XYZ file of N, CA and C in Angstrom:
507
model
N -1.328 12.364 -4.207
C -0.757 11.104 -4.590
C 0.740 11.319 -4.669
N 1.247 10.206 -3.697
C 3.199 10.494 -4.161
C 3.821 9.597 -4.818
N 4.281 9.546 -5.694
C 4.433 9.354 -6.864
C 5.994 8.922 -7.259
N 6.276 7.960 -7.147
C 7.982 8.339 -7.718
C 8.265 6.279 -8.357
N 9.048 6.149 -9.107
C 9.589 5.272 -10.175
C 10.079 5.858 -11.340
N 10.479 4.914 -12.261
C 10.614 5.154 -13.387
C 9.668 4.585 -14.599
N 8.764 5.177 -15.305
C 7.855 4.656 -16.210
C 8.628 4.935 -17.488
N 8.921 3.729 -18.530
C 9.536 3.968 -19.617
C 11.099 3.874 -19.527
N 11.673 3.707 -18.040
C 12.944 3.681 -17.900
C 13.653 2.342 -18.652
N 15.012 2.446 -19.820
C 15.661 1.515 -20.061
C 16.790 0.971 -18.721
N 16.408 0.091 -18.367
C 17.636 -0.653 -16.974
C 17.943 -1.747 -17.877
N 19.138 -2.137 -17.107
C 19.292 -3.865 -17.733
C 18.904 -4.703 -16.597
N 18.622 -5.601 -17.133
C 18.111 -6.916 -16.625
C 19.151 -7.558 -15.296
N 18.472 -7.742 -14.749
C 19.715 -8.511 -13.477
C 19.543 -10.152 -13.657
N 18.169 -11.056 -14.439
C 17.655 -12.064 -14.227
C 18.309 -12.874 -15.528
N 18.391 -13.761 -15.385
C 18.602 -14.584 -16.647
C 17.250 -14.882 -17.791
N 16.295 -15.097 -16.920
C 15.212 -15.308 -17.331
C 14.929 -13.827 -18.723
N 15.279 -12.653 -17.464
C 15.149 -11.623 -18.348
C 15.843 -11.352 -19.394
N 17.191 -11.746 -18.823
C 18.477 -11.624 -20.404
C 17.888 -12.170 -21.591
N 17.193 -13.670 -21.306
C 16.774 -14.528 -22.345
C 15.786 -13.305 -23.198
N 14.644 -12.543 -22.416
C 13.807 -12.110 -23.372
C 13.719 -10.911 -23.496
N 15.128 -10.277 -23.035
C 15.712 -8.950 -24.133
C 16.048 -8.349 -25.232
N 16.458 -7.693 -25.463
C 17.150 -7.430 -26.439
C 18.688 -7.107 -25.767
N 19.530 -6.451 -26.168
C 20.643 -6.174 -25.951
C 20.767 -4.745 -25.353
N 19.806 -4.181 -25.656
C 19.420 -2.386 -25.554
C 19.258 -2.131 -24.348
N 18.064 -3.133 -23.662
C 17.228 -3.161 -22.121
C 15.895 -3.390 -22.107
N 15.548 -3.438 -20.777
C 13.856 -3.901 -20.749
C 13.511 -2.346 -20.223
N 11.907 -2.095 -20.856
C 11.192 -1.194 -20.310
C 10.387 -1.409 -18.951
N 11.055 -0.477 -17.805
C 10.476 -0.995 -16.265
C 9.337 0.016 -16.366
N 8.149 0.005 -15.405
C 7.172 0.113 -15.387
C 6.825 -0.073 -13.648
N 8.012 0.062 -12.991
C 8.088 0.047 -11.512
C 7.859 1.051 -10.781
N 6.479 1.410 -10.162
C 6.389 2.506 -9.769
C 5.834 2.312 -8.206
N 5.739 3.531 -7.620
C 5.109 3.123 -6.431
C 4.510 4.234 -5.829
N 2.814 4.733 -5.631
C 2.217 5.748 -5.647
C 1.222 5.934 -4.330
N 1.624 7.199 -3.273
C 0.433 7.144 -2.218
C -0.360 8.270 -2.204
N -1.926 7.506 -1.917
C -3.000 7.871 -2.447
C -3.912 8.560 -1.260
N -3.824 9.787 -0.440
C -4.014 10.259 0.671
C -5.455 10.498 0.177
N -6.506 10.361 0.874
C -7.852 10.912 0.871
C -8.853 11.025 1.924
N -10.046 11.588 2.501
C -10.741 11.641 3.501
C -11.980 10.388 3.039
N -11.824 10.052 4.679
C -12.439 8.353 4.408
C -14.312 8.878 3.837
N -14.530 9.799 4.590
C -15.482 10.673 4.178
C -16.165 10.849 2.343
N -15.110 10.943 1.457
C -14.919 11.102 0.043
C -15.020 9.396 -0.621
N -14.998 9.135 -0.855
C -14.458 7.124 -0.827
C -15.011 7.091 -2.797
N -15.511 8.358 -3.113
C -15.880 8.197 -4.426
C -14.291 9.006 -4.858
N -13.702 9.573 -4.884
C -12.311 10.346 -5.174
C -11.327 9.215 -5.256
N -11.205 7.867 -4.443
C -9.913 7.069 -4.873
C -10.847 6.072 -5.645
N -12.120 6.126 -5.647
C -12.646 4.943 -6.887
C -11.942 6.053 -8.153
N -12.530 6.624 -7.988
C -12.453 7.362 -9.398
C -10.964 7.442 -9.951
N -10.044 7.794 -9.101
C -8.509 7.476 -9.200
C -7.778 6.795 -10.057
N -8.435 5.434 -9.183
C -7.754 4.000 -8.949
C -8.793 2.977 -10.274
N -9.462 2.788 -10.087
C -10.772 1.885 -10.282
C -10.386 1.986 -12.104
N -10.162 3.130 -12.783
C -9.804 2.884 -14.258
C -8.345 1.768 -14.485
N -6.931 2.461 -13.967
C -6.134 1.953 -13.916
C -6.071 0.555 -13.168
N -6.364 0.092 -12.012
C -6.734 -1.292 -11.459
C -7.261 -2.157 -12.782
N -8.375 -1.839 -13.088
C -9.241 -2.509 -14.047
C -8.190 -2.631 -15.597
N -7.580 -1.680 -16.144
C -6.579 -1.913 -16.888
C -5.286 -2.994 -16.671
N -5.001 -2.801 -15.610
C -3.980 -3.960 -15.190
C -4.375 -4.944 -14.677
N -5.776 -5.208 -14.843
C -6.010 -6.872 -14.255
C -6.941 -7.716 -15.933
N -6.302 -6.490 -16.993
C -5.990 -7.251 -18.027
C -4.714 -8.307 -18.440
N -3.865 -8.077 -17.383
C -2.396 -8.667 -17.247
C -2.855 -9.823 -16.895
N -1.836 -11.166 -17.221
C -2.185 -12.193 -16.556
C -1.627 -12.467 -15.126
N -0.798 -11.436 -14.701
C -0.541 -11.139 -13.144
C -1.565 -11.116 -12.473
N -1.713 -11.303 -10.642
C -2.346 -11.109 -9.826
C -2.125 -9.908 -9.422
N -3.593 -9.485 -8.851
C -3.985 -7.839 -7.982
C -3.738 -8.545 -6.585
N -2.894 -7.470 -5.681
C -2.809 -8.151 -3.930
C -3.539 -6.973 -3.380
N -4.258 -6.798 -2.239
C -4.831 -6.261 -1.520
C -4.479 -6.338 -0.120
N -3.410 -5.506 0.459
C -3.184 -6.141 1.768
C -4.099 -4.814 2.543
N -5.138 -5.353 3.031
C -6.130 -4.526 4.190
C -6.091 -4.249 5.555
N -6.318 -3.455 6.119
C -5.999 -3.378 7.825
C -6.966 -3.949 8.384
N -8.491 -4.299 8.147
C -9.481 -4.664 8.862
C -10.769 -5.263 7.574
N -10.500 -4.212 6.746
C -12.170 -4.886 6.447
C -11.474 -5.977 4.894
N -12.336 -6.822 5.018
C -12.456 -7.530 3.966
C -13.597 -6.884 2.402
N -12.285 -7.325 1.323
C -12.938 -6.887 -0.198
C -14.186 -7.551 -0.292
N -15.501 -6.718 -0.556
C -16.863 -7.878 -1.139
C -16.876 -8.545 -1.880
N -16.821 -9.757 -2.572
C -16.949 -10.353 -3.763
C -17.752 -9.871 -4.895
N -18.993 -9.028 -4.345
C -19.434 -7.936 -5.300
C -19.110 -7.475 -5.347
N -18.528 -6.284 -4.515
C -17.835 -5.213 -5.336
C -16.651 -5.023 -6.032
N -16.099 -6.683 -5.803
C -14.884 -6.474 -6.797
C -15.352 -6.393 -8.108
N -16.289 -7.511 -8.484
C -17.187 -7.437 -10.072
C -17.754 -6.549 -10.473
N -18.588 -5.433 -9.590
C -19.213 -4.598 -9.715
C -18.376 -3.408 -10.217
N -17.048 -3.203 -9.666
C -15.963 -2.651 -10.246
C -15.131 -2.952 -11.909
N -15.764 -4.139 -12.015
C -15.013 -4.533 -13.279
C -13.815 -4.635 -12.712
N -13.633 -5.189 -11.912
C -12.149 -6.091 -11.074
C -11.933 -7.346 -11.639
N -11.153 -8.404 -12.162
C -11.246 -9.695 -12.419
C -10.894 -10.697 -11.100
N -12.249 -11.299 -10.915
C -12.217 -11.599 -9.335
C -11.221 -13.100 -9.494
N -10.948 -13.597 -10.299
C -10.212 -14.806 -9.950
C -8.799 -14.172 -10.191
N -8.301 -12.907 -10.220
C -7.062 -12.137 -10.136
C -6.762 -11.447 -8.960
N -7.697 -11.408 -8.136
C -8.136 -10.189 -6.830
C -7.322 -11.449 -5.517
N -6.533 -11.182 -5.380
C -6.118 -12.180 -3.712
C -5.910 -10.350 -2.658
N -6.790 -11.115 -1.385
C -6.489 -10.201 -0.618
C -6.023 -10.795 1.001
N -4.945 -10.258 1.870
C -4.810 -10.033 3.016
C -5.182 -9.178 3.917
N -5.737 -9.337 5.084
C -6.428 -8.811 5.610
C -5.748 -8.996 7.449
N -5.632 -7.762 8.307
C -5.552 -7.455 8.839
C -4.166 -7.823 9.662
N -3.645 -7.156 8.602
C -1.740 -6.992 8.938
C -1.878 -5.565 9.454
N -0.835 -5.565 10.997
C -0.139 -4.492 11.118
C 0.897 -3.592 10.390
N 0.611 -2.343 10.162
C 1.780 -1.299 9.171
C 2.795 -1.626 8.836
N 3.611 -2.147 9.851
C 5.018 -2.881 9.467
C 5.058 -4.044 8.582
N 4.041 -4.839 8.942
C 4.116 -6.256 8.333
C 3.322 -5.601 6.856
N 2.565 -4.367 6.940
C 2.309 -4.100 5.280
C 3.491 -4.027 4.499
N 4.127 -3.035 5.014
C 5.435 -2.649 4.235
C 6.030 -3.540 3.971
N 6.405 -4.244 4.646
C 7.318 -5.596 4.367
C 6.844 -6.297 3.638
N 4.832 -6.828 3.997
C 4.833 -8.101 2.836
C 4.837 -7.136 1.378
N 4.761 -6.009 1.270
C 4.244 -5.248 -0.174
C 5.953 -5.626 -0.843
N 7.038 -5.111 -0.212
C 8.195 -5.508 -0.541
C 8.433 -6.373 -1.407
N 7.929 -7.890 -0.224
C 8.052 -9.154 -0.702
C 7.319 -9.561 -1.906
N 6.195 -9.166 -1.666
C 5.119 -9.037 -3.521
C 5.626 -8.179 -4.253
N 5.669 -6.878 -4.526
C 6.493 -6.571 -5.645
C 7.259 -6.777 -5.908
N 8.730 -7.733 -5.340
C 10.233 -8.043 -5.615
C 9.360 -9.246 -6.564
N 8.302 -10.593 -6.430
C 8.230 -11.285 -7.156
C 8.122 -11.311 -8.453
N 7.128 -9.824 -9.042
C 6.858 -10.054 -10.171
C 5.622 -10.765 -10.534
N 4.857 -11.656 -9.483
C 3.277 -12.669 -9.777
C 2.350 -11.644 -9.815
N 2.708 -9.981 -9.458
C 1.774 -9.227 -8.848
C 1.940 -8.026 -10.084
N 0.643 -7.547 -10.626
C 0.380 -6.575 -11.609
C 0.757 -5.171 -11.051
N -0.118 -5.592 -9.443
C -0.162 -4.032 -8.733
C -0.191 -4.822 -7.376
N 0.091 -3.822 -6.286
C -0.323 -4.490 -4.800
C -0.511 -3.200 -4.264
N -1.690 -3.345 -2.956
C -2.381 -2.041 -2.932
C -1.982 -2.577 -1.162
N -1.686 -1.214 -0.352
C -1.749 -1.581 0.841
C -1.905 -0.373 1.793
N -2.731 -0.318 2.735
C -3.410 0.354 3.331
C -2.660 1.014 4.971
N -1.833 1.467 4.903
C -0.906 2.812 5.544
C -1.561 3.587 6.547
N -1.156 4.283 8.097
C -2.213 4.970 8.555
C -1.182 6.279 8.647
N 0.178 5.880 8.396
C 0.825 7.383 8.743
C 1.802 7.304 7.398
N 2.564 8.327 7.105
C 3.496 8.639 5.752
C 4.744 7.244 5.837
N 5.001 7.025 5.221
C 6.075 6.193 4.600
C 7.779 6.815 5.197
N 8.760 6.119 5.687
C 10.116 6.948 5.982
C 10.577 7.000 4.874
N 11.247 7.689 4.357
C 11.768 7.368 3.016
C 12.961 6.209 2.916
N 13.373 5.281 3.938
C 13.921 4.159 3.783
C 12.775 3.385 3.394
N 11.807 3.649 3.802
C 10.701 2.392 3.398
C 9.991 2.621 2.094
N 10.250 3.784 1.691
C 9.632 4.027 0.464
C 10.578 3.764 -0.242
N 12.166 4.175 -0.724
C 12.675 3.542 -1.300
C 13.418 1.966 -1.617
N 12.862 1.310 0.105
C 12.972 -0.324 -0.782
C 11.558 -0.651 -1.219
N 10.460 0.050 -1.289
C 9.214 -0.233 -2.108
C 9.469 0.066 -3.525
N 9.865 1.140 -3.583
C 10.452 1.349 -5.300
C 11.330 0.471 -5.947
N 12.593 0.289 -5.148
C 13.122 -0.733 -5.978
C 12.406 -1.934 -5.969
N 11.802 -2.454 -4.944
C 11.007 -3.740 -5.043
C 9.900 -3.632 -6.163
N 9.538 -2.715 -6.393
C 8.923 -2.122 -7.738
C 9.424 -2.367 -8.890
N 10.332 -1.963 -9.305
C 11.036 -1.479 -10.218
C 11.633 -2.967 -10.386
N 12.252 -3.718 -9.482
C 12.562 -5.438 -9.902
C 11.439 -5.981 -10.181
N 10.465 -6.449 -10.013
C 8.980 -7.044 -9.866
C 8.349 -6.569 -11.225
N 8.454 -5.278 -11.820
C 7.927 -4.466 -12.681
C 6.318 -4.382 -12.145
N 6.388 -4.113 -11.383
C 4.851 -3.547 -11.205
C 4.403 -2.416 -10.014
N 3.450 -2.210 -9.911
C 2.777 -1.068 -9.289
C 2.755 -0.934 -8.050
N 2.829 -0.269 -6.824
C 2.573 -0.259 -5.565
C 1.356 0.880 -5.281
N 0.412 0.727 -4.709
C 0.030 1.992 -4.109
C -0.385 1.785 -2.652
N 0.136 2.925 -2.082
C 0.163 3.611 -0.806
C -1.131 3.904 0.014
N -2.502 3.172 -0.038
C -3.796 4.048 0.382
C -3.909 4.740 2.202
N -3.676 5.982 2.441
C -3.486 6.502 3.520
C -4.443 7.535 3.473
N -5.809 7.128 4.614
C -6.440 8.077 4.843
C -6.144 9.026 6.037
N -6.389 10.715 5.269
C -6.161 11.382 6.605
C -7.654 11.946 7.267
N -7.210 12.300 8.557
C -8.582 11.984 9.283
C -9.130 13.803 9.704
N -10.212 13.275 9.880
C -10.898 14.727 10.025
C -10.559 15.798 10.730
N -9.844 15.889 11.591
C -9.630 17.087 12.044
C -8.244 17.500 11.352
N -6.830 16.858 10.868
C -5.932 16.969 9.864
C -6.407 18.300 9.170
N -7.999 17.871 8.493
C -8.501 18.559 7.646
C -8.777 19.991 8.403
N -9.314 20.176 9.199
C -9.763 21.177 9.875
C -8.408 22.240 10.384
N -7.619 21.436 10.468
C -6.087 22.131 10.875
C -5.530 22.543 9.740
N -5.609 22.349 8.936
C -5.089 23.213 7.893
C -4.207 22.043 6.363
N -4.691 20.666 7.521
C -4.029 19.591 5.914
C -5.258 19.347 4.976
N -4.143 19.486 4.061
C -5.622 19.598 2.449
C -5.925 18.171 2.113
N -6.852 17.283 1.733
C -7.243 16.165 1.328
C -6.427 16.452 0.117
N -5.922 15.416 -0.403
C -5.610 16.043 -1.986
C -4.322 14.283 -2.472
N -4.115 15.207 -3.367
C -3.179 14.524 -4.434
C -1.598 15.148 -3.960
N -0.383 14.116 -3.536
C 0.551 14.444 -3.313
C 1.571 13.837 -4.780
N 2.287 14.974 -5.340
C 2.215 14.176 -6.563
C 4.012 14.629 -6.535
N 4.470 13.397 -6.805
C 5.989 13.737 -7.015
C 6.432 12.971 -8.014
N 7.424 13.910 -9.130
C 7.650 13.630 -10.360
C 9.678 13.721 -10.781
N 9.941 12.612 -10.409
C 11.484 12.930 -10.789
C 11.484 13.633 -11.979
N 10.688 13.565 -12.996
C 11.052 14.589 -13.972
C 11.094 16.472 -13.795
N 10.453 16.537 -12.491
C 10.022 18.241 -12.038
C 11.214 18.243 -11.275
N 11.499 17.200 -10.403
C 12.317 17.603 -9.029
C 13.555 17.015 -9.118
């Protein structure tokens, strides 16, 4: 999982809206933006991940976005997840570019708790860092879901957790 924002960071406000319901000190951002590499093979490893935290933030009265490459979310299994299905909006079958971009455009709003979008190769780091700040304005979550594919594995790339921590690095 790669990992980078600021959780707990004091920024000031750029919004009026926000000035109004500050304090003078700053607001606590909560803008993060996290990719979640796994073998499509495993599919119980990003429930297990994801599926606590999702379900925590669709206690928010924000919307969950789902932008998908092909398959459409079940209406059961969003419930079956303990998902709140009248919070769950999903898009479905955007090309990579147009992910990045609409994820941008949803996290800069702020309507969105988290937005989840589905990646087939690594992020440039121009595109990862206007996802963060679009994060970090929006105050909410991004994640990255990028599966790597079977032979990756066989060559010597590890399924795993890519985890990056401005506080280590």
């Amino acid at each position: 999982m790669y990992t980078s924002g600021y959780a707990n960071h004091l920024t000031p406000s750029t919004s009026a809206a926000g000035n109004a319901a500050q304090n003078s000190i700053g607001r606590v951002s909560t803008g993060l933006i996290s990719e979640v590499v796994y073998r499509e093979d495993q599919p119980l490893l990003k429930q297990l991940l994801l599926l606590p935290l999702l379900q925590q933030l669709g206690q928010q009265s924000r919307w969950q976005l789902w932008l998908t490459p092909q398959q459409k979310l079940s209406r059961e299994w969003v419930q079956s997840a303990g998902l709140p299905l009248a919070k769950v909006m999903q898009i479905n079958q955007l090309s990579p570019c147009d992910t990045v971009e609409s994820m941008v455009r949803a996290l800069r709003t702020g309507n969105y708790s988290v937005v989840v979008g589905w990646l087939p190769e690594d992020l440039s780091q121009e595109e990862h860092l206007r996802l963060t700040e679009a994060a970090e304005e929006g105050n909410a979550m991004g994640f990255i879901m990028r599966p790597v594919r079977g032979d990756s594995y066989r060559r010597g790339q590890h399924p795993g957790l890519k985890i990056h921590s401005n506080v280590y690095h």
